[in-house]
Amino acid sequence: MLDNLSSSLKDALKKLAGKTVVDRAAVDDLVKDLQRALISSDVNVKLVMELSKAIRTRSLEEEPPKGMNVREHVLRIVYQELVRLVWASTEVKLEPQTILMAGLQGSGKTTTTAKLARYFQKKGMKVGVICADTFRPGAFDQISTLCTKINVPCFGNPQEKDALKITREGLAALKEQELIIVDTQGRHALEAELIKEIIDLNVLTKATHRWLVIDAALGQQASEQAKRFHEAIGIDGVIITKMDGTAKGGGAMSAVAETKSGIAFIGSGETIEDLERFDPDGFISRLLG
Ligand code: GDP
């Protein structure tokens, strides 16, 4: 993913090779190329403007450090701005906690819940899962099957429609577990009921973390989703799924910026092991070559 963005960014930066002084025209050209590359990768326009303004100002105002040529100087600024705005990593602690999962249907929320359970289990924690998704038929079967495979207790009740009641009972039933992950309902759209329920679940569970699951293939809608969930419950980490696909990825990046949090994990496949902690430096290094 992000292949197009990566090659466009590299091309834009290549044009600075051989330059010995940073001139305004060259920076303007670069910023235009960057904007085009970011927008065609679905990065939110407001974010593109913020990024390009910072890159332009810093490239023109900051002296290149000794021994650094113009291309390296600007590349470093582009790199730092991308890290600062979009890709700060989220701290993940191995201590007792409750994690509330947010996201729309199809984002990969249920699969990611199981992947996270596996991740923390492998780190030696006692993990339990609550299925508070009472909206999608089959949600409980899906998550409980995945949990059974990894021997993680999963609480749910496919006959019960009240997600708060299930969660309250689940918290009591799983009180021996150190870490609880609550899978919530996800609809096709941001409906008021969905938002209300997740607010109530956040209050009920006193969640330590509220992580938003976003599909890497999502375009401009990603920012809107992130904004609504963030306003409702204060998202403090994003998990981008389907990074193994060929998606443009810019929508998910914009979602991260919208929540002013960072990327906690990335999903890189369909199996329960396909979850990685996010390494911003490595990721951006690859992006900029
Ligand atoms: P939910 O509706 O948000 O709970 O979504 P699901 O967890 O049911 O996932 C929807 C689809 O996306 C399923 O077919 C998953 O196997 C798939 N999926 C989830 N995460 C990933 C990922 O990281 N990579 C790939 N390739 N597929 C994924």
PDB file of N, CA and C in Angstrom, residues 107-155:
ATOM      1  N   SER A 107     -14.852  -2.769   8.647  1.00  0.00           N
ATOM      2  CA  SER A 107     -13.518  -2.192   8.826  1.00  0.00           C
ATOM      3  C   SER A 107     -12.496  -3.258   9.243  1.00  0.00           C
ATOM      4  N   GLY A 108     -13.006  -4.333   9.826  1.00  0.00           N
ATOM      5  CA  GLY A 108     -12.101  -5.380  10.317  1.00  0.00           C
ATOM      6  C   GLY A 108     -12.033  -5.379  11.836  1.00  0.00           C
ATOM      7  N   LYS A 109     -13.048  -4.784  12.450  1.00  0.00           N
ATOM      8  CA  LYS A 109     -13.048  -4.603  13.905  1.00  0.00           C
ATOM      9  C   LYS A 109     -13.046  -5.942  14.668  1.00  0.00           C
ATOM     10  N   THR A 110     -13.897  -6.855  14.226  1.00  0.00           N
ATOM     11  CA  THR A 110     -13.998  -8.136  14.936  1.00  0.00           C
ATOM     12  C   THR A 110     -12.712  -8.948  14.780  1.00  0.00           C
ATOM     13  N   THR A 111     -12.215  -9.019  13.563  1.00  0.00           N
ATOM     14  CA  THR A 111     -10.961  -9.738  13.324  1.00  0.00           C
ATOM     15  C   THR A 111      -9.848  -9.116  14.164  1.00  0.00           C
ATOM     16  N   THR A 112      -9.827  -7.784  14.204  1.00  0.00           N
ATOM     17  CA  THR A 112      -8.765  -7.090  14.935  1.00  0.00           C
ATOM     18  C   THR A 112      -8.889  -7.312  16.440  1.00  0.00           C
ATOM     19  N   THR A 113     -10.108  -7.420  16.936  1.00  0.00           N
ATOM     20  CA  THR A 113     -10.307  -7.714  18.359  1.00  0.00           C
ATOM     21  C   THR A 113      -9.626  -9.033  18.721  1.00  0.00           C
ATOM     22  N   ALA A 114      -9.840 -10.037  17.876  1.00  0.00           N
ATOM     23  CA  ALA A 114      -9.213 -11.343  18.132  1.00  0.00           C
ATOM     24  C   ALA A 114      -7.695 -11.251  17.992  1.00  0.00           C
ATOM     25  N   LYS A 115      -7.245 -10.497  16.998  1.00  0.00           N
ATOM     26  CA  LYS A 115      -5.787 -10.345  16.811  1.00  0.00           C
ATOM     27  C   LYS A 115      -5.152  -9.682  18.035  1.00  0.00           C
ATOM     28  N   LEU A 116      -5.847  -8.688  18.581  1.00  0.00           N
ATOM     29  CA  LEU A 116      -5.328  -7.992  19.760  1.00  0.00           C
ATOM     30  C   LEU A 116      -5.300  -8.927  20.970  1.00  0.00           C
ATOM     31  N   ALA A 117      -6.371  -9.724  21.100  1.00  0.00           N
ATOM     32  CA  ALA A 117      -6.419 -10.686  22.206  1.00  0.00           C
ATOM     33  C   ALA A 117      -5.196 -11.593  22.115  1.00  0.00           C
ATOM     34  N   ARG A 118      -4.905 -12.037  20.915  1.00  0.00           N
ATOM     35  CA  ARG A 118      -3.749 -12.908  20.688  1.00  0.00           C
ATOM     36  C   ARG A 118      -2.450 -12.165  21.020  1.00  0.00           C
ATOM     37  N   TYR A 119      -2.364 -10.925  20.580  1.00  0.00           N
ATOM     38  CA  TYR A 119      -1.152 -10.127  20.811  1.00  0.00           C
ATOM     39  C   TYR A 119      -0.843 -10.029  22.310  1.00  0.00           C
ATOM     40  N   PHE A 120      -1.848  -9.636  23.080  1.00  0.00           N
ATOM     41  CA  PHE A 120      -1.619  -9.447  24.517  1.00  0.00           C
ATOM     42  C   PHE A 120      -1.436 -10.786  25.232  1.00  0.00           C
ATOM     43  N   GLN A 121      -2.117 -11.796  24.752  1.00  0.00           N
ATOM     44  CA  GLN A 121      -1.937 -13.138  25.330  1.00  0.00           C
ATOM     45  C   GLN A 121      -0.484 -13.592  25.153  1.00  0.00           C
ATOM     46  N   LYS A 122       0.047 -13.354  23.955  1.00  0.00           N
ATOM     47  CA  LYS A 122       1.432 -13.763  23.699  1.00  0.00           C
ATOM     48  C   LYS A 122       2.427 -12.983  24.573  1.00  0.00           C
ATOM     49  N   LYS A 123       1.987 -11.806  25.008  1.00  0.00           N
ATOM     50  CA  LYS A 123       2.841 -11.009  25.904  1.00  0.00           C
ATOM     51  C   LYS A 123       2.683 -11.462  27.346  1.00  0.00           C
ATOM     52  N   GLY A 124       1.878 -12.483  27.569  1.00  0.00           N
ATOM     53  CA  GLY A 124       1.750 -13.060  28.902  1.00  0.00           C
ATOM     54  C   GLY A 124       0.578 -12.529  29.716  1.00  0.00           C
ATOM     55  N   MET A 125      -0.333 -11.804  29.077  1.00  0.00           N
ATOM     56  CA  MET A 125      -1.455 -11.243  29.842  1.00  0.00           C
ATOM     57  C   MET A 125      -2.673 -12.157  29.795  1.00  0.00           C
ATOM     58  N   LYS A 126      -3.491 -12.066  30.857  1.00  0.00           N
ATOM     59  CA  LYS A 126      -4.757 -12.819  30.877  1.00  0.00           C
ATOM     60  C   LYS A 126      -5.828 -11.965  30.213  1.00  0.00           C
ATOM     61  N   VAL A 127      -6.284 -12.399  29.062  1.00  0.00           N
ATOM     62  CA  VAL A 127      -7.152 -11.566  28.226  1.00  0.00           C
ATOM     63  C   VAL A 127      -8.568 -12.139  28.143  1.00  0.00           C
ATOM     64  N   GLY A 128      -9.556 -11.258  28.147  1.00  0.00           N
ATOM     65  CA  GLY A 128     -10.935 -11.665  27.907  1.00  0.00           C
ATOM     66  C   GLY A 128     -11.575 -10.740  26.888  1.00  0.00           C
ATOM     67  N   VAL A 129     -12.565 -11.261  26.163  1.00  0.00           N
ATOM     68  CA  VAL A 129     -13.227 -10.462  25.129  1.00  0.00           C
ATOM     69  C   VAL A 129     -14.725 -10.407  25.422  1.00  0.00           C
ATOM     70  N   ILE A 130     -15.296  -9.225  25.228  1.00  0.00           N
ATOM     71  CA  ILE A 130     -16.759  -9.096  25.324  1.00  0.00           C
ATOM     72  C   ILE A 130     -17.294  -8.751  23.945  1.00  0.00           C
ATOM     73  N   CYS A 131     -18.305  -9.498  23.516  1.00  0.00           N
ATOM     74  CA  CYS A 131     -18.925  -9.176  22.232  1.00  0.00           C
ATOM     75  C   CYS A 131     -20.153  -8.305  22.498  1.00  0.00           C
ATOM     76  N   ALA A 132     -19.987  -7.000  22.342  1.00  0.00           N
ATOM     77  CA  ALA A 132     -21.115  -6.073  22.545  1.00  0.00           C
ATOM     78  C   ALA A 132     -21.721  -5.673  21.199  1.00  0.00           C
ATOM     79  N   ASP A 133     -21.396  -6.426  20.172  1.00  0.00           N
ATOM     80  CA  ASP A 133     -21.997  -6.160  18.871  1.00  0.00           C
ATOM     81  C   ASP A 133     -23.303  -6.939  18.774  1.00  0.00           C
ATOM     82  N   THR A 134     -24.399  -6.261  19.075  1.00  0.00           N
ATOM     83  CA  THR A 134     -25.702  -6.932  19.028  1.00  0.00           C
ATOM     84  C   THR A 134     -26.417  -6.591  17.725  1.00  0.00           C
ATOM     85  N   PHE A 135     -25.746  -5.884  16.854  1.00  0.00           N
ATOM     86  CA  PHE A 135     -26.392  -5.402  15.635  1.00  0.00           C
ATOM     87  C   PHE A 135     -26.218  -6.383  14.477  1.00  0.00           C
ATOM     88  N   ARG A 136     -24.999  -6.829  14.292  1.00  0.00           N
ATOM     89  CA  ARG A 136     -24.725  -7.699  13.140  1.00  0.00           C
ATOM     90  C   ARG A 136     -24.991  -9.157  13.518  1.00  0.00           C
ATOM     91  N   PRO A 137     -25.890  -9.814  12.785  1.00  0.00           N
ATOM     92  CA  PRO A 137     -26.127 -11.230  13.075  1.00  0.00           C
ATOM     93  C   PRO A 137     -24.832 -11.994  12.819  1.00  0.00           C
ATOM     94  N   GLY A 138     -24.527 -12.921  13.679  1.00  0.00           N
ATOM     95  CA  GLY A 138     -23.321 -13.720  13.452  1.00  0.00           C
ATOM     96  C   GLY A 138     -22.073 -13.144  14.089  1.00  0.00           C
ATOM     97  N   ALA A 139     -22.189 -11.941  14.658  1.00  0.00           N
ATOM     98  CA  ALA A 139     -20.998 -11.315  15.238  1.00  0.00           C
ATOM     99  C   ALA A 139     -20.435 -12.154  16.393  1.00  0.00           C
ATOM    100  N   PHE A 140     -21.352 -12.634  17.246  1.00  0.00           N
ATOM    101  CA  PHE A 140     -20.873 -13.411  18.396  1.00  0.00           C
ATOM    102  C   PHE A 140     -20.211 -14.712  17.950  1.00  0.00           C
ATOM    103  N   ASP A 141     -20.835 -15.398  16.975  1.00  0.00           N
ATOM    104  CA  ASP A 141     -20.251 -16.644  16.464  1.00  0.00           C
ATOM    105  C   ASP A 141     -18.844 -16.399  15.939  1.00  0.00           C
ATOM    106  N   GLN A 142     -18.714 -15.325  15.189  1.00  0.00           N
ATOM    107  CA  GLN A 142     -17.418 -15.013  14.576  1.00  0.00           C
ATOM    108  C   GLN A 142     -16.333 -14.795  15.640  1.00  0.00           C
ATOM    109  N   ILE A 143     -16.640 -13.933  16.602  1.00  0.00           N
ATOM    110  CA  ILE A 143     -15.600 -13.614  17.592  1.00  0.00           C
ATOM    111  C   ILE A 143     -15.372 -14.786  18.552  1.00  0.00           C
ATOM    112  N   SER A 144     -16.450 -15.500  18.906  1.00  0.00           N
ATOM    113  CA  SER A 144     -16.230 -16.595  19.858  1.00  0.00           C
ATOM    114  C   SER A 144     -15.452 -17.744  19.203  1.00  0.00           C
ATOM    115  N   THR A 145     -15.666 -17.963  17.915  1.00  0.00           N
ATOM    116  CA  THR A 145     -14.886 -19.000  17.212  1.00  0.00           C
ATOM    117  C   THR A 145     -13.403 -18.636  17.215  1.00  0.00           C
ATOM    118  N   LEU A 146     -13.133 -17.362  16.904  1.00  0.00           N
ATOM    119  CA  LEU A 146     -11.732 -16.912  16.887  1.00  0.00           C
ATOM    120  C   LEU A 146     -11.104 -17.030  18.275  1.00  0.00           C
ATOM    121  N   CYS A 147     -11.869 -16.656  19.304  1.00  0.00           N
ATOM    122  CA  CYS A 147     -11.347 -16.704  20.671  1.00  0.00           C
ATOM    123  C   CYS A 147     -11.105 -18.144  21.130  1.00  0.00           C
ATOM    124  N   THR A 148     -12.009 -19.036  20.727  1.00  0.00           N
ATOM    125  CA  THR A 148     -11.836 -20.441  21.111  1.00  0.00           C
ATOM    126  C   THR A 148     -10.508 -20.975  20.568  1.00  0.00           C
ATOM    127  N   LYS A 149     -10.206 -20.593  19.340  1.00  0.00           N
ATOM    128  CA  LYS A 149      -8.957 -21.053  18.707  1.00  0.00           C
ATOM    129  C   LYS A 149      -7.723 -20.689  19.525  1.00  0.00           C
ATOM    130  N   ILE A 150      -7.784 -19.542  20.180  1.00  0.00           N
ATOM    131  CA  ILE A 150      -6.601 -19.103  20.924  1.00  0.00           C
ATOM    132  C   ILE A 150      -6.807 -19.250  22.435  1.00  0.00           C
ATOM    133  N   ASN A 151      -7.908 -19.885  22.776  1.00  0.00           N
ATOM    134  CA  ASN A 151      -8.162 -20.159  24.190  1.00  0.00           C
ATOM    135  C   ASN A 151      -8.310 -18.891  25.042  1.00  0.00           C
ATOM    136  N   VAL A 152      -9.069 -17.953  24.521  1.00  0.00           N
ATOM    137  CA  VAL A 152      -9.348 -16.708  25.246  1.00  0.00           C
ATOM    138  C   VAL A 152     -10.844 -16.693  25.568  1.00  0.00           C
ATOM    139  N   PRO A 153     -11.230 -16.467  26.838  1.00  0.00           N
ATOM    140  CA  PRO A 153     -12.664 -16.443  27.144  1.00  0.00           C
ATOM    141  C   PRO A 153     -13.381 -15.291  26.430  1.00  0.00           C
ATOM    142  N   CYS A 154     -14.550 -15.614  25.901  1.00  0.00           N
ATOM    143  CA  CYS A 154     -15.312 -14.610  25.153  1.00  0.00           C
ATOM    144  C   CYS A 154     -16.734 -14.580  25.709  1.00  0.00           C
ATOM    145  N   PHE A 155     -17.159 -13.416  26.173  1.00  0.00           N
ATOM    146  CA  PHE A 155     -18.499 -13.306  26.738  1.00  0.00           C
ATOM    147  C   PHE A 155     -19.438 -12.638  25.743  1.00  0.00           C
TER     148      PHE A 155
END
